[in-house]
mmCIF file of C-alpha atoms and ligand atoms in Angstrom:
data_model
loop_
_atom_site.group_PDB
_atom_site.id
_atom_site.type_symbol
_atom_site.label_atom_id
_atom_site.label_comp_id
_atom_site.label_asym_id
_atom_site.label_seq_id
_atom_site.Cartn_x
_atom_site.Cartn_y
_atom_site.Cartn_z
ATOM 1 C CA MET A 1 37.835 51.459 -101.769
ATOM 2 C CA LYS A 2 37.443 53.590 -98.764
ATOM 3 C CA LYS A 3 39.992 53.314 -95.989
ATOM 4 C CA ILE A 4 38.989 50.599 -93.429
ATOM 5 C CA GLN A 5 38.823 51.742 -89.893
ATOM 6 C CA MET A 6 37.962 50.072 -86.561
ATOM 7 C CA VAL A 7 35.169 52.466 -86.312
ATOM 8 C CA ASP A 8 33.990 54.920 -88.807
ATOM 9 C CA LEU A 9 32.049 57.723 -87.019
ATOM 10 C CA GLN A 10 32.612 60.188 -89.858
ATOM 11 C CA THR A 11 30.451 58.450 -92.559
ATOM 12 C CA GLN A 12 27.811 57.769 -89.885
ATOM 13 C CA TYR A 13 27.634 61.426 -89.016
ATOM 14 C CA PHE A 14 27.491 62.721 -92.672
ATOM 15 C CA LYS A 15 24.352 60.379 -93.158
ATOM 16 C CA ILE A 16 22.346 62.401 -90.611
ATOM 17 C CA LYS A 17 24.608 65.560 -90.534
ATOM 18 C CA THR A 18 21.756 68.243 -91.071
ATOM 19 C CA GLU A 19 19.472 66.807 -88.160
ATOM 20 C CA LEU A 20 22.529 66.590 -85.923
ATOM 21 C CA ASP A 21 23.861 70.077 -86.685
ATOM 22 C CA ASN A 22 20.402 71.506 -86.104
ATOM 23 C CA ALA A 23 20.143 69.711 -82.893
ATOM 24 C CA VAL A 24 23.422 71.231 -81.845
ATOM 25 C CA TYR A 25 22.594 74.694 -82.927
ATOM 26 C CA ASN A 26 19.326 74.543 -81.044
ATOM 27 C CA VAL A 27 21.140 73.873 -77.802
ATOM 28 C CA LEU A 28 23.601 76.690 -78.439
ATOM 29 C CA GLU A 29 20.721 79.168 -78.963
ATOM 30 C CA SER A 30 18.896 77.914 -75.901
ATOM 31 C CA ALA A 31 21.872 78.391 -73.856
ATOM 32 C CA GLN A 32 20.739 75.597 -71.380
ATOM 33 C CA PHE A 33 23.691 73.484 -71.181
ATOM 34 C CA ILE A 34 23.237 71.590 -68.039
ATOM 35 C CA ASN A 35 20.277 69.569 -67.070
ATOM 36 C CA GLY A 36 18.239 71.427 -69.859
ATOM 37 C CA PRO A 37 15.082 69.989 -71.501
ATOM 38 C CA GLU A 38 17.260 67.952 -73.906
ATOM 39 C CA VAL A 39 18.528 65.799 -71.116
ATOM 40 C CA LYS A 40 15.135 65.370 -69.675
ATOM 41 C CA SER A 41 13.787 64.363 -73.011
ATOM 42 C CA PHE A 42 16.600 61.925 -73.825
ATOM 43 C CA GLN A 43 16.070 60.225 -70.316
ATOM 44 C CA LYS A 44 12.527 59.706 -71.118
ATOM 45 C CA GLU A 45 13.163 58.486 -74.620
ATOM 46 C CA LEU A 46 15.576 56.078 -73.289
ATOM 47 C CA GLU A 47 13.437 54.782 -70.458
ATOM 48 C CA GLU A 48 10.751 54.098 -73.211
ATOM 49 C CA TYR A 49 13.286 52.396 -75.527
ATOM 50 C CA LEU A 50 14.653 50.111 -72.833
ATOM 51 C CA GLY A 51 11.559 49.546 -70.849
ATOM 52 C CA VAL A 52 13.140 50.632 -67.702
ATOM 53 C CA LYS A 53 11.438 52.870 -64.985
ATOM 54 C CA HIS A 54 14.354 55.064 -64.581
ATOM 55 C CA VAL A 55 17.264 56.307 -66.557
ATOM 56 C CA ILE A 56 19.710 58.537 -64.780
ATOM 57 C CA PRO A 57 22.107 60.185 -67.187
ATOM 58 C CA CYS A 58 25.567 60.907 -66.106
ATOM 59 C CA ALA A 59 29.018 62.070 -67.430
ATOM 60 C CA ASN A 60 30.354 58.765 -68.625
ATOM 61 C CA GLY A 61 30.164 55.007 -68.141
ATOM 62 C CA THR A 62 32.786 54.881 -65.595
ATOM 63 C CA ASP A 63 30.883 57.456 -63.424
ATOM 64 C CA ALA A 64 27.813 55.375 -63.902
ATOM 65 C CA LEU A 65 29.449 52.388 -62.391
ATOM 66 C CA GLN A 66 30.893 54.454 -59.509
ATOM 67 C CA ALA A 67 27.587 56.002 -58.773
ATOM 68 C CA ALA A 68 25.791 52.673 -58.887
ATOM 69 C CA LEU A 69 28.209 51.281 -56.322
ATOM 70 C CA MET A 70 28.024 54.476 -54.228
ATOM 71 C CA ALA A 71 24.037 54.087 -54.243
ATOM 72 C CA LEU A 72 24.325 50.638 -52.421
ATOM 73 C CA ASP A 73 25.524 51.743 -48.921
ATOM 74 C CA LEU A 74 28.658 49.592 -49.030
ATOM 75 C CA HIS A 75 31.518 49.590 -46.688
ATOM 76 C CA GLU A 76 35.325 49.649 -46.979
ATOM 77 C CA GLY A 77 36.530 46.113 -47.839
ATOM 78 C CA ASP A 78 33.149 44.778 -49.009
ATOM 79 C CA GLU A 79 33.742 42.451 -51.821
ATOM 80 C CA ILE A 80 32.454 42.887 -55.403
ATOM 81 C CA ILE A 81 32.783 40.106 -57.916
ATOM 82 C CA THR A 82 33.572 40.972 -61.477
ATOM 83 C CA ALA A 83 35.444 39.553 -64.508
ATOM 84 C CA ASP A 84 39.269 39.390 -64.946
ATOM 85 C CA PHE A 85 38.664 39.884 -68.633
ATOM 86 C CA THR A 86 37.046 43.285 -69.199
ATOM 87 C CA PHE A 87 37.764 47.035 -69.659
ATOM 88 C CA ALA A 88 39.548 48.407 -66.726
ATOM 89 C CA ALA A 89 36.766 50.742 -65.775
ATOM 90 C CA THR A 90 34.716 48.148 -64.180
ATOM 91 C CA VAL A 91 37.461 47.374 -61.630
ATOM 92 C CA GLU A 92 38.870 50.978 -61.316
ATOM 93 C CA VAL A 93 35.851 52.220 -59.710
ATOM 94 C CA ILE A 94 35.743 49.443 -57.056
ATOM 95 C CA HIS A 95 39.285 50.216 -56.148
ATOM 96 C CA LEU A 96 38.422 53.960 -56.085
ATOM 97 C CA LEU A 97 35.626 53.359 -53.450
ATOM 98 C CA LYS A 98 38.045 51.197 -51.380
ATOM 99 C CA LEU A 99 36.000 48.200 -51.928
ATOM 100 C CA LYS A 100 37.673 44.774 -52.843
ATOM 101 C CA ALA A 101 37.422 43.537 -56.449
ATOM 102 C CA VAL A 102 37.106 39.760 -56.468
ATOM 103 C CA LEU A 103 38.137 38.875 -60.022
ATOM 104 C CA VAL A 104 37.000 35.512 -61.664
ATOM 105 C CA ASP A 105 37.435 33.790 -64.942
ATOM 106 C CA VAL A 106 35.160 34.066 -68.030
ATOM 107 C CA ASP A 107 33.796 31.546 -70.390
ATOM 108 C CA PRO A 108 36.163 30.653 -73.162
ATOM 109 C CA GLU A 109 33.472 30.876 -75.803
ATOM 110 C CA THR A 110 31.235 33.730 -75.095
ATOM 111 C CA PHE A 111 34.118 35.797 -73.172
ATOM 112 C CA THR A 112 31.556 36.646 -70.515
ATOM 113 C CA ILE A 113 31.742 36.012 -66.734
ATOM 114 C CA SER A 114 31.484 32.493 -65.675
ATOM 115 C CA PRO A 115 28.518 31.683 -63.120
ATOM 116 C CA GLU A 116 30.430 28.721 -61.641
ATOM 117 C CA GLU A 117 33.449 30.963 -61.038
ATOM 118 C CA ILE A 118 31.320 33.540 -59.424
ATOM 119 C CA GLU A 119 29.748 30.801 -56.900
ATOM 120 C CA LYS A 120 33.379 29.723 -55.924
ATOM 121 C CA ALA A 121 34.408 33.349 -55.163
ATOM 122 C CA ILE A 122 31.411 34.174 -52.830
ATOM 123 C CA SER A 123 32.351 34.824 -49.270
ATOM 124 C CA PRO A 124 30.630 36.380 -46.239
ATOM 125 C CA LYS A 125 31.933 39.811 -47.376
ATOM 126 C CA THR A 126 30.555 39.651 -50.977
ATOM 127 C CA LYS A 127 27.989 42.239 -51.539
ATOM 128 C CA ALA A 128 27.500 42.680 -55.212
ATOM 129 C CA ILE A 129 28.256 41.066 -58.699
ATOM 130 C CA ILE A 130 29.095 43.163 -61.706
ATOM 131 C CA PRO A 131 28.416 40.926 -64.866
ATOM 132 C CA VAL A 132 29.926 42.784 -68.014
ATOM 133 C CA HIS A 133 28.091 42.260 -71.192
ATOM 134 C CA LEU A 134 31.277 41.945 -73.065
ATOM 135 C CA PHE A 135 31.665 42.743 -76.828
ATOM 136 C CA GLY A 136 27.695 43.143 -77.222
ATOM 137 C CA GLN A 137 26.016 40.100 -75.754
ATOM 138 C CA CYS A 138 24.717 39.401 -72.263
ATOM 139 C CA ALA A 139 26.515 37.471 -69.604
ATOM 140 C CA ASP A 140 24.618 34.342 -68.556
ATOM 141 C CA LEU A 141 22.167 36.581 -66.575
ATOM 142 C CA GLU A 142 19.745 33.818 -65.750
ATOM 143 C CA SER A 143 22.257 31.772 -63.679
ATOM 144 C CA ILE A 144 23.827 35.100 -62.302
ATOM 145 C CA LEU A 145 20.550 36.451 -61.221
ATOM 146 C CA ALA A 146 19.842 33.049 -59.559
ATOM 147 C CA ILE A 147 23.133 33.106 -57.710
ATOM 148 C CA ALA A 148 22.489 36.797 -56.470
ATOM 149 C CA LYS A 149 19.015 35.870 -55.102
ATOM 150 C CA LYS A 150 20.331 32.776 -53.349
ATOM 151 C CA HIS A 151 23.288 34.801 -51.586
ATOM 152 C CA ASN A 152 21.208 38.073 -51.319
ATOM 153 C CA LEU A 153 23.679 40.021 -53.569
ATOM 154 C CA PHE A 154 23.161 43.126 -55.645
ATOM 155 C CA ILE A 155 23.577 42.872 -59.385
ATOM 156 C CA ILE A 156 25.062 45.840 -61.348
ATOM 157 C CA GLU A 157 25.093 45.020 -65.029
ATOM 158 C CA ASP A 158 28.036 46.790 -66.781
ATOM 159 C CA ASN A 159 26.132 47.261 -70.192
ATOM 160 C CA ALA A 160 28.674 49.736 -71.709
ATOM 161 C CA GLN A 161 29.137 47.317 -74.750
ATOM 162 C CA ALA A 162 25.867 45.958 -75.188
ATOM 163 C CA ILE A 163 23.070 48.572 -75.352
ATOM 164 C CA GLY A 164 20.011 47.570 -77.474
ATOM 165 C CA ALA A 165 20.853 43.618 -76.833
ATOM 166 C CA GLN A 166 17.971 41.589 -75.589
ATOM 167 C CA TYR A 167 17.941 38.673 -73.275
ATOM 168 C CA SER A 168 15.230 36.016 -72.828
ATOM 169 C CA MET A 169 14.910 34.162 -69.666
ATOM 170 C CA GLU A 170 13.774 30.467 -69.783
ATOM 171 C CA ASN A 171 12.254 30.966 -66.485
ATOM 172 C CA PRO A 172 9.706 32.472 -66.575
ATOM 173 C CA ALA A 173 9.592 31.849 -70.289
ATOM 174 C CA SER A 174 9.142 34.634 -72.806
ATOM 175 C CA SER A 175 10.299 37.375 -70.452
ATOM 176 C CA SER A 176 12.540 39.084 -72.830
ATOM 177 C CA SER A 177 14.037 42.458 -72.005
ATOM 178 C CA TYR A 178 16.902 44.774 -72.815
ATOM 179 C CA ALA A 179 20.379 44.287 -71.424
ATOM 180 C CA GLY A 180 20.782 46.566 -68.451
ATOM 181 C CA SER A 181 17.224 46.188 -67.039
ATOM 182 C CA PHE A 182 17.494 42.940 -65.167
ATOM 183 C CA GLY A 183 19.974 43.826 -62.381
ATOM 184 C CA HIS A 184 19.135 46.226 -59.278
ATOM 185 C CA LEU A 185 21.232 48.454 -61.577
ATOM 186 C CA GLY A 186 22.419 48.651 -65.007
ATOM 187 C CA THR A 187 25.069 51.140 -66.403
ATOM 188 C CA THR A 188 25.986 52.145 -69.862
ATOM 189 C CA SER A 189 28.531 54.448 -71.680
ATOM 190 C CA PHE A 190 27.881 56.771 -74.633
ATOM 191 C CA PHE A 191 31.580 57.069 -75.592
ATOM 192 C CA PRO A 192 31.669 57.799 -79.233
ATOM 193 C CA SER A 193 32.755 54.201 -80.376
ATOM 194 C CA LYS A 194 30.031 52.491 -78.273
ATOM 195 C CA ASN A 195 26.929 51.281 -80.081
ATOM 196 C CA LEU A 196 25.013 54.461 -79.231
ATOM 197 C CA GLY A 197 27.621 56.860 -78.995
ATOM 198 C CA CYS A 198 27.564 60.585 -78.537
ATOM 199 C CA TYR A 199 30.348 63.253 -79.534
ATOM 200 C CA GLY A 200 32.277 63.461 -76.311
ATOM 201 C CA ASP A 201 31.572 61.628 -73.005
ATOM 202 C CA GLY A 202 28.264 60.405 -71.807
ATOM 203 C CA GLY A 203 26.783 57.720 -69.607
ATOM 204 C CA ALA A 204 23.792 56.527 -67.778
ATOM 205 C CA ILE A 205 22.446 54.270 -65.085
ATOM 206 C CA PHE A 206 19.188 52.279 -65.274
ATOM 207 C CA THR A 207 16.962 50.994 -62.417
ATOM 208 C CA GLN A 208 13.453 49.887 -61.882
ATOM 209 C CA ASP A 209 13.801 50.975 -58.162
ATOM 210 C CA ASP A 210 12.225 54.290 -57.170
ATOM 211 C CA ASP A 211 14.507 54.807 -54.133
ATOM 212 C CA LEU A 212 17.712 53.866 -55.967
ATOM 213 C CA ALA A 213 16.697 56.256 -58.752
ATOM 214 C CA LYS A 214 16.226 59.222 -56.341
ATOM 215 C CA LYS A 215 19.344 58.436 -54.532
ATOM 216 C CA LEU A 216 21.409 58.288 -57.777
ATOM 217 C CA ARG A 217 19.876 61.539 -59.199
ATOM 218 C CA ALA A 218 21.419 63.097 -56.025
ATOM 219 C CA ILE A 219 24.643 61.219 -56.101
ATOM 220 C CA VAL A 220 25.522 62.405 -59.633
ATOM 221 C CA ASN A 221 24.582 66.019 -58.713
ATOM 222 C CA HIS A 222 26.805 66.666 -55.628
ATOM 223 C CA GLY A 223 24.601 64.725 -53.149
ATOM 224 C CA MET A 224 21.818 67.248 -53.414
ATOM 225 C CA TYR A 225 18.161 66.222 -53.071
ATOM 226 C CA GLU A 226 17.296 69.735 -52.838
ATOM 227 C CA ARG A 227 19.365 72.567 -54.320
ATOM 228 C CA TYR A 228 22.237 73.517 -51.949
ATOM 229 C CA TYR A 229 21.336 70.951 -49.369
ATOM 230 C CA HIS A 230 23.752 68.026 -49.449
ATOM 231 C CA GLU A 231 22.685 65.050 -47.760
ATOM 232 C CA GLU A 232 25.569 62.801 -48.912
ATOM 233 C CA VAL A 233 28.967 62.978 -50.458
ATOM 234 C CA GLY A 234 28.138 62.981 -54.235
ATOM 235 C CA ILE A 235 30.055 63.537 -57.371
ATOM 236 C CA ASN A 236 29.775 66.030 -60.302
ATOM 237 C CA SER A 237 28.780 63.615 -63.035
ATOM 238 C CA ARG A 238 26.168 65.087 -65.558
ATOM 239 C CA LEU A 239 25.286 64.480 -69.087
ATOM 240 C CA ASP A 240 25.469 67.847 -70.993
ATOM 241 C CA SER A 241 22.661 69.086 -73.151
ATOM 242 C CA LEU A 242 24.723 69.047 -76.369
ATOM 243 C CA GLN A 243 25.435 65.313 -75.902
ATOM 244 C CA ALA A 244 21.845 64.720 -74.992
ATOM 245 C CA ALA A 245 20.625 66.564 -78.211
ATOM 246 C CA ILE A 246 22.999 64.435 -80.257
ATOM 247 C CA LEU A 247 21.793 61.164 -78.522
ATOM 248 C CA ARG A 248 18.210 62.185 -79.014
ATOM 249 C CA LYS A 249 18.830 62.189 -82.888
ATOM 250 C CA LYS A 250 20.822 58.818 -82.722
ATOM 251 C CA LEU A 251 18.658 56.683 -80.485
ATOM 252 C CA PRO A 252 15.984 56.195 -83.217
ATOM 253 C CA PHE A 253 18.986 54.617 -85.234
ATOM 254 C CA LEU A 254 20.029 52.260 -82.549
ATOM 255 C CA SER A 255 18.225 49.304 -83.729
ATOM 256 C CA GLN A 256 19.215 49.881 -87.294
ATOM 257 C CA TYR A 257 22.933 50.483 -86.320
ATOM 258 C CA ASN A 258 22.882 47.116 -84.320
ATOM 259 C CA GLU A 259 21.320 45.417 -87.268
ATOM 260 C CA ALA A 260 23.996 46.568 -89.512
ATOM 261 C CA ARG A 261 26.751 45.370 -87.086
ATOM 262 C CA SER A 262 24.874 42.012 -87.056
ATOM 263 C CA LYS A 263 25.037 41.707 -90.815
ATOM 264 C CA VAL A 264 28.701 42.261 -90.806
ATOM 265 C CA ALA A 265 29.108 39.507 -88.269
ATOM 266 C CA THR A 266 27.084 37.086 -90.296
ATOM 267 C CA GLN A 267 29.360 37.526 -93.200
ATOM 268 C CA TYR A 268 32.457 37.270 -91.135
ATOM 269 C CA ASP A 269 31.041 34.138 -89.431
ATOM 270 C CA GLU A 270 30.196 32.462 -92.732
ATOM 271 C CA ALA A 271 33.850 33.035 -93.937
ATOM 272 C CA PHE A 272 35.699 32.118 -90.927
ATOM 273 C CA LYS A 273 33.888 29.051 -89.608
ATOM 274 C CA VAL A 274 35.538 26.894 -92.100
ATOM 275 C CA LEU A 275 39.274 28.071 -91.080
ATOM 276 C CA ASP A 276 41.010 25.798 -88.836
ATOM 277 C CA GLY A 277 43.008 28.369 -87.225
ATOM 278 C CA ILE A 278 40.151 30.607 -86.134
ATOM 279 C CA ILE A 279 37.365 30.283 -83.608
ATOM 280 C CA ILE A 280 34.317 32.568 -84.362
ATOM 281 C CA PRO A 281 32.609 34.251 -81.445
ATOM 282 C CA LYS A 282 29.949 32.156 -79.915
ATOM 283 C CA LYS A 283 26.484 33.431 -79.434
ATOM 284 C CA ASN A 284 24.597 32.758 -76.290
ATOM 285 C CA PRO A 285 21.195 31.603 -77.535
ATOM 286 C CA LYS A 286 19.523 33.518 -74.714
ATOM 287 C CA SER A 287 20.952 36.848 -75.757
ATOM 288 C CA SER A 288 20.892 38.918 -78.913
ATOM 289 C CA HIS A 289 24.428 40.105 -79.911
ATOM 290 C CA VAL A 290 24.953 43.646 -80.930
ATOM 291 C CA PHE A 291 28.583 43.222 -81.852
ATOM 292 C CA HIS A 292 30.187 46.234 -80.143
ATOM 293 C CA GLN A 293 33.252 44.133 -81.101
ATOM 294 C CA TYR A 294 33.598 41.101 -83.529
ATOM 295 C CA THR A 295 36.364 39.031 -81.737
ATOM 296 C CA ILE A 296 37.932 35.987 -83.172
ATOM 297 C CA ARG A 297 40.324 33.688 -81.354
ATOM 298 C CA VAL A 298 43.371 32.841 -83.199
ATOM 299 C CA LEU A 299 45.009 29.510 -82.698
ATOM 300 C CA HIS A 300 48.529 28.066 -82.494
ATOM 301 C CA GLY A 301 50.172 31.373 -81.328
ATOM 302 C CA LYS A 302 49.497 33.095 -84.588
ATOM 303 C CA ARG A 303 47.353 36.065 -83.410
ATOM 304 C CA ASP A 304 50.157 38.564 -83.453
ATOM 305 C CA ALA A 305 51.242 37.400 -86.824
ATOM 306 C CA LEU A 306 47.812 37.731 -88.343
ATOM 307 C CA LYS A 307 47.474 41.199 -86.820
ATOM 308 C CA GLU A 308 50.649 42.161 -88.448
ATOM 309 C CA HIS A 309 49.534 40.729 -91.783
ATOM 310 C CA LEU A 310 46.342 42.644 -91.694
ATOM 311 C CA GLU A 311 48.105 45.831 -90.771
ATOM 312 C CA ALA A 312 50.436 45.443 -93.645
ATOM 313 C CA LEU A 313 47.313 45.363 -95.884
ATOM 314 C CA ASP A 314 45.790 48.529 -94.241
ATOM 315 C CA ILE A 315 43.382 46.602 -92.214
ATOM 316 C CA PRO A 316 43.368 47.582 -88.524
ATOM 317 C CA ALA A 317 42.837 45.022 -85.911
ATOM 318 C CA MET A 318 42.811 45.238 -82.041
ATOM 319 C CA VAL A 319 43.642 43.166 -79.122
ATOM 320 C CA TYR A 320 40.717 43.776 -76.521
ATOM 321 C CA TYR A 321 42.273 42.935 -73.971
ATOM 322 C CA PRO A 322 45.912 42.064 -73.859
ATOM 323 C CA VAL A 323 46.440 41.812 -69.986
ATOM 324 C CA PRO A 324 44.108 40.262 -67.490
ATOM 325 C CA LEU A 325 43.151 42.874 -64.776
ATOM 326 C CA ARG A 326 44.574 40.850 -62.024
ATOM 327 C CA LYS A 327 48.018 41.325 -63.657
ATOM 328 C CA GLN A 328 47.923 44.906 -64.297
ATOM 329 C CA LYS A 329 50.010 47.043 -62.123
ATOM 330 C CA ALA A 330 47.333 49.203 -60.790
ATOM 331 C CA TYR A 331 45.101 46.216 -59.667
ATOM 332 C CA PHE A 332 47.613 43.447 -59.166
ATOM 333 C CA GLN A 333 46.436 40.479 -57.285
ATOM 334 C CA ASP A 334 48.276 37.201 -56.770
ATOM 335 C CA ILE A 335 45.196 34.873 -56.531
ATOM 336 C CA LYS A 336 46.075 31.261 -55.791
ATOM 337 C CA ASP A 337 42.812 29.624 -55.071
ATOM 338 C CA ARG A 338 41.104 30.142 -58.468
ATOM 339 C CA SER A 339 41.991 29.471 -62.004
ATOM 340 C CA PHE A 340 42.256 32.012 -64.702
ATOM 341 C CA ALA A 341 43.006 29.648 -67.413
ATOM 342 C CA ASN A 342 40.357 31.002 -69.813
ATOM 343 C CA THR A 343 41.198 34.603 -69.349
ATOM 344 C CA ASP A 344 45.058 33.947 -69.654
ATOM 345 C CA MET A 345 44.274 31.988 -72.945
ATOM 346 C CA LEU A 346 41.971 34.694 -74.364
ATOM 347 C CA CYS A 347 44.636 37.470 -73.754
ATOM 348 C CA ASN A 348 46.803 35.489 -76.123
ATOM 349 C CA GLU A 349 44.355 34.547 -78.752
ATOM 350 C CA VAL A 350 41.788 37.260 -79.127
ATOM 351 C CA LEU A 351 41.628 39.761 -82.141
ATOM 352 C CA SER A 352 38.852 42.129 -82.823
ATOM 353 C CA LEU A 353 38.227 43.037 -86.512
ATOM 354 C CA PRO A 354 36.798 46.277 -87.981
ATOM 355 C CA MET A 355 33.223 46.495 -86.926
ATOM 356 C CA HIS A 356 30.906 49.498 -87.358
ATOM 357 C CA THR A 357 27.691 50.506 -89.095
ATOM 358 C CA GLU A 358 29.307 51.839 -92.131
ATOM 359 C CA LEU A 359 31.416 48.805 -93.545
ATOM 360 C CA ASP A 360 30.577 48.194 -97.121
ATOM 361 C CA ASP A 361 30.635 45.095 -99.081
ATOM 362 C CA THR A 362 33.839 45.747 -100.728
ATOM 363 C CA GLN A 363 35.655 46.440 -97.504
ATOM 364 C CA ILE A 364 34.177 43.402 -95.991
ATOM 365 C CA GLN A 365 35.246 41.077 -98.745
ATOM 366 C CA TYR A 366 38.705 42.617 -98.683
ATOM 367 C CA ILE A 367 39.046 41.906 -94.936
ATOM 368 C CA ILE A 368 37.711 38.449 -95.462
ATOM 369 C CA SER A 369 40.027 37.572 -98.405
ATOM 370 C CA SER A 370 43.035 39.024 -96.619
ATOM 371 C CA ILE A 371 42.499 36.652 -93.579
ATOM 372 C CA GLN A 372 41.892 33.731 -95.924
ATOM 373 C CA SER A 373 45.132 34.630 -97.581
ATOM 374 C CA PHE A 374 47.026 34.379 -94.236
ATOM 375 C CA PHE A 375 45.636 30.821 -93.896
ATOM 376 C CA LYS A 376 46.779 30.174 -97.495
ATOM 377 C CA ILE A 377 43.105 29.593 -98.883
HETATM 378 C C1 PLP B 1 33.592 51.725 -72.263
HETATM 379 C C2 PLP B 1 33.437 50.944 -71.056
HETATM 380 C C3 PLP B 1 33.194 51.514 -69.809
HETATM 381 C C4 PLP B 1 33.404 52.944 -69.419
HETATM 382 O O1 PLP B 1 32.779 53.901 -70.321
HETATM 383 P P1 PLP B 1 33.406 55.510 -70.294
HETATM 384 O O2 PLP B 1 32.282 56.146 -70.899
HETATM 385 O O3 PLP B 1 34.459 55.314 -71.147
HETATM 386 O O4 PLP B 1 33.775 55.888 -68.965
HETATM 387 C C5 PLP B 1 32.960 50.616 -68.741
HETATM 388 N N1 PLP B 1 32.860 49.448 -68.878
HETATM 389 C C6 PLP B 1 33.089 48.801 -70.118
HETATM 390 C C7 PLP B 1 32.972 47.313 -70.142
HETATM 391 C C8 PLP B 1 33.328 49.554 -71.233
HETATM 392 O O5 PLP B 1 33.462 48.968 -72.363
#
């Protein structure tokens, strides 16, 4: 059996090696490394795939979030509501821009931000909500969009983990679109292990708004609308041509890749739903799930023991995320007026299992039987 990894980028690469190698060599020969034709073509192809009017490529998913916030004319101390249970980048950029991160609890079953908790956290200073489509499925967008409309707030969807997922609104019925295209802005990451990963860093911002798109293209390029005329303070955050060329070769496989992940998840679900000590990840019926992570909850304080059991059998497993953001040293907040019971519970119970496009049946069965043996089945 091939060694089991959390993510197997090597096997995935070898399946389309010739195409990828040629794409890279073509960029080297063209010597157009920044904002070259590959970047423009990738931008167009992603706009078409996602059905969004504008894709603004940038250097990584963290910059995408930062640029998105910079485009909204916010002021020091303005409040941005986001989840206490997510990757730190979401909160990091809020702090960097001297805005105030207002952290709220998540749903214990889908792991995504709780709309009820968002409502409780709204104040006159609230300007935006950043729902994170955690682990590969959409947050409860319909409720969140309604809250934003009611209170006149911006929505930035952090779609770093759910590119290719689709969400269907109940009202109006049948309006189904890709994650990241519902908010005023959406952001994503092409970090190698993400569902659409390049071979370095990369990211993008999505919007349907012409003015925001124009502003964002300037922000990620030193605030220039016209070359060497700097109208605002920007950043240097560009997707390079090599990464764009790689992404152009991988984008046509995205649906297939997400399908492969989903197949693994179905096998895990079937095997684990009968185990008393495990809660399998719940799917939001309005969202497809692209399983950036397959994350179980391990009950009765046995999470760390299961992790050790698996590691002894050469099966990696990871805790995403072990510490709530409000308890991190860098972002510490002692919040008394809201409960974080779900986030605190999840940090103690979650365990993410190997999940990628190249897991074969032998590996999947080995992972399943190793978990069954821990529960003495
Ligand atoms: C990966 C990730 C980011 C940051 O993306 P980078 O490209 O690594 O900067 C932001 N938010 C979430 C939820 C992520 O998973």
